[in-house]
Short mmCIF file of C-alpha atoms in Angstrom, two decimals:
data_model
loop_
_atom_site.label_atom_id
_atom_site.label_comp_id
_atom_site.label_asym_id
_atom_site.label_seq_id
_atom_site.Cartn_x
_atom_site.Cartn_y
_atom_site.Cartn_z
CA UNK A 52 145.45 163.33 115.95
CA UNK A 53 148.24 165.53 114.34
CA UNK A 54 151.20 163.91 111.97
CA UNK A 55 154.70 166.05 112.24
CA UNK A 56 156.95 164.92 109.58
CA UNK A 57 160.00 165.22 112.23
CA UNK A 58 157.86 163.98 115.23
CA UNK A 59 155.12 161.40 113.67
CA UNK A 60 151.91 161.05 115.53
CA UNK A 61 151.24 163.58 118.21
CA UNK A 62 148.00 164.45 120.09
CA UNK A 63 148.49 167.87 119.24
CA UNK A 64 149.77 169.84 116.63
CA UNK A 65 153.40 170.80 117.57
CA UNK A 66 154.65 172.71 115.05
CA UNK A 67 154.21 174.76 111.46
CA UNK A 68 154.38 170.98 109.99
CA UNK A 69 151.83 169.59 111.95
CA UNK A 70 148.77 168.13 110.21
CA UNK A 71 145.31 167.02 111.34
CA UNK A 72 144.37 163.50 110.07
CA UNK A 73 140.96 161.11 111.10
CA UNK A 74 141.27 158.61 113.43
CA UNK A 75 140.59 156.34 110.65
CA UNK A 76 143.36 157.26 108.47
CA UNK A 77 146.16 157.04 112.05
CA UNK A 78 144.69 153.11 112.10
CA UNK A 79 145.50 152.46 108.62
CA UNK A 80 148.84 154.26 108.73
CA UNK A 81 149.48 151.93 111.57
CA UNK A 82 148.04 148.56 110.14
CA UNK A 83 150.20 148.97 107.20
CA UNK A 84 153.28 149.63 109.21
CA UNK A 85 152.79 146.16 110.83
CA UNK A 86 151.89 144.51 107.86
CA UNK A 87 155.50 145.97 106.33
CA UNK A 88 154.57 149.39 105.00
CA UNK A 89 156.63 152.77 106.39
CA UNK A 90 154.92 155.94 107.04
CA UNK A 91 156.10 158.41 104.38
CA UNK A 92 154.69 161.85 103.75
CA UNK A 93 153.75 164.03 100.56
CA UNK A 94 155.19 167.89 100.17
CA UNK A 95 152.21 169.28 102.34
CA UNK A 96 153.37 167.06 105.42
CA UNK A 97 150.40 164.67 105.38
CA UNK A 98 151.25 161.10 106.24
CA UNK A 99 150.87 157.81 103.62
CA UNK A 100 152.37 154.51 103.30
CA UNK A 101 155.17 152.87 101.11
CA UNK A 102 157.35 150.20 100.34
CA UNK A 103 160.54 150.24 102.45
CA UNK A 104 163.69 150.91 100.73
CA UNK A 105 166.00 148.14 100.22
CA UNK A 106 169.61 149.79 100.44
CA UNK A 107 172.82 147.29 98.71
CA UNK A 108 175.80 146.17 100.83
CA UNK A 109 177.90 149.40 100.19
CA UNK A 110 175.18 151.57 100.63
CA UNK A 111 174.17 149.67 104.26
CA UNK A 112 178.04 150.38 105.10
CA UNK A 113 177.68 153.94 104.18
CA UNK A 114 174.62 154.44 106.51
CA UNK A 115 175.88 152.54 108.80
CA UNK A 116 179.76 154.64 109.04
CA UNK A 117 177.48 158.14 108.73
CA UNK A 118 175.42 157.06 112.15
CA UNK A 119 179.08 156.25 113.34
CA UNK A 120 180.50 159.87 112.24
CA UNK A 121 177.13 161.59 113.88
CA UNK A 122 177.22 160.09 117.24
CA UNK A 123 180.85 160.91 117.41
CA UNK A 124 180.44 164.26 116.54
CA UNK A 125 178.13 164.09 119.54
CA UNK A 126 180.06 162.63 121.95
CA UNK A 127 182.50 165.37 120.79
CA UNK A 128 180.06 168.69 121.24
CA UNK A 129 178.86 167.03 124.54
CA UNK A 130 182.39 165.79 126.22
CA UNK A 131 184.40 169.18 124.83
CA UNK A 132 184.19 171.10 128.02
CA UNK A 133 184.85 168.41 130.27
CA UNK A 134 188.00 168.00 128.11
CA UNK A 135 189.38 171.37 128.44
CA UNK A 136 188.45 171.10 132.25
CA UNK A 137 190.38 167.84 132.75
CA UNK A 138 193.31 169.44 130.63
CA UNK A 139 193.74 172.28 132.80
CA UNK A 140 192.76 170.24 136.33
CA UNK A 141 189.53 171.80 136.93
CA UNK A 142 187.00 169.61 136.07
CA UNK A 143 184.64 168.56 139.18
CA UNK A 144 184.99 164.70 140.67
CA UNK A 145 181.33 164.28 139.17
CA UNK A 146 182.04 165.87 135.37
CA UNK A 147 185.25 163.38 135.53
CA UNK A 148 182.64 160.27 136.16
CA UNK A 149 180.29 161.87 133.51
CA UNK A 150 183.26 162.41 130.95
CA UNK A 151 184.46 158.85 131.32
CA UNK A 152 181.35 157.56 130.73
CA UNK A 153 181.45 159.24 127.09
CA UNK A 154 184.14 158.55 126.25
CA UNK A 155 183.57 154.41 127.23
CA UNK A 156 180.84 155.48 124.84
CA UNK A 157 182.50 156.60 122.40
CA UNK A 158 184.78 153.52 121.91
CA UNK A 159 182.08 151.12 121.58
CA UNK A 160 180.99 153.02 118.75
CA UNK A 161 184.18 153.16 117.40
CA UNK A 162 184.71 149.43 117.71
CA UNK A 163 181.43 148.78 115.67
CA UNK A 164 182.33 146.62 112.68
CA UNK A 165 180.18 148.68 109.69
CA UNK A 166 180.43 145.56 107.15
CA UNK A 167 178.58 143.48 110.33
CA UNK A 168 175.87 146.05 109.91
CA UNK A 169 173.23 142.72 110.11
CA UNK A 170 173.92 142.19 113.65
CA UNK A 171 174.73 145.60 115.20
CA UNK A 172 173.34 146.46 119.01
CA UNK A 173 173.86 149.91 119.12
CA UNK A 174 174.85 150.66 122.44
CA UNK A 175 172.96 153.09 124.77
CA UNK A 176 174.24 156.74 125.77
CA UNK A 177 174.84 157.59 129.54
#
């Protein structure tokens, strides 16, 4: 079993990151994840467990507006094209379907409330 820090648990190593650890130590990274533990890692990649951390009300916000900002962006770098296209009549029947789709996206995750961030369902991407 291998431990990526940008993957977690792979059967194989998958990268310069990866690192070999013993069955036994995969079951006790996993036993203290369901007991309330996260999987953290040390500055040589291998995998251990700690506390979670508790973030305040303005810092929950914060995270909350940045995941906001990043799917946007996104939706942005994937729709782009499609938006020139439809500008200048080109775009193909099936881009227009897949483009409308985004951007239906899009505005659900604009109309997330960030100070509800207790009871968000982040919608799914086409």
């Amino acid at each position: 079993m291998y431990f990526t820090r940008d993957y977690g648990f792979t059967p194989h190593s998958i990268s310069e990151f990866s690192v070999e650890i013993s069955d036994e130590i995969w079951k006790e990274l996993i036993k203290g994840q369901s007991n309330g533990k996260v999987i953290l890692y040390d500055e040589k990649g291998y995998p251990n467990l700690g506390d979670p951390i508790v973030l305040n009300h303005q810092q929950m916000i914060y995270a909350v507006e940045q995941k906001k900002n990043y799917i946007l962006q996104e939706i942005t770098n994937k729709t782009q094209i499609w938006q020139t296209q439809l500008a200048l009549g080109i775009i193909t029947d099936s881009n227009k379907v897949l483009l409308t789709l985004w951007m239906d996206y899009a505005g659900k995750i604009i109309e997330i409330d960030s100070n509800d961030y207790h009871n968000i369902n982040w919608p799914t991407s086409p």
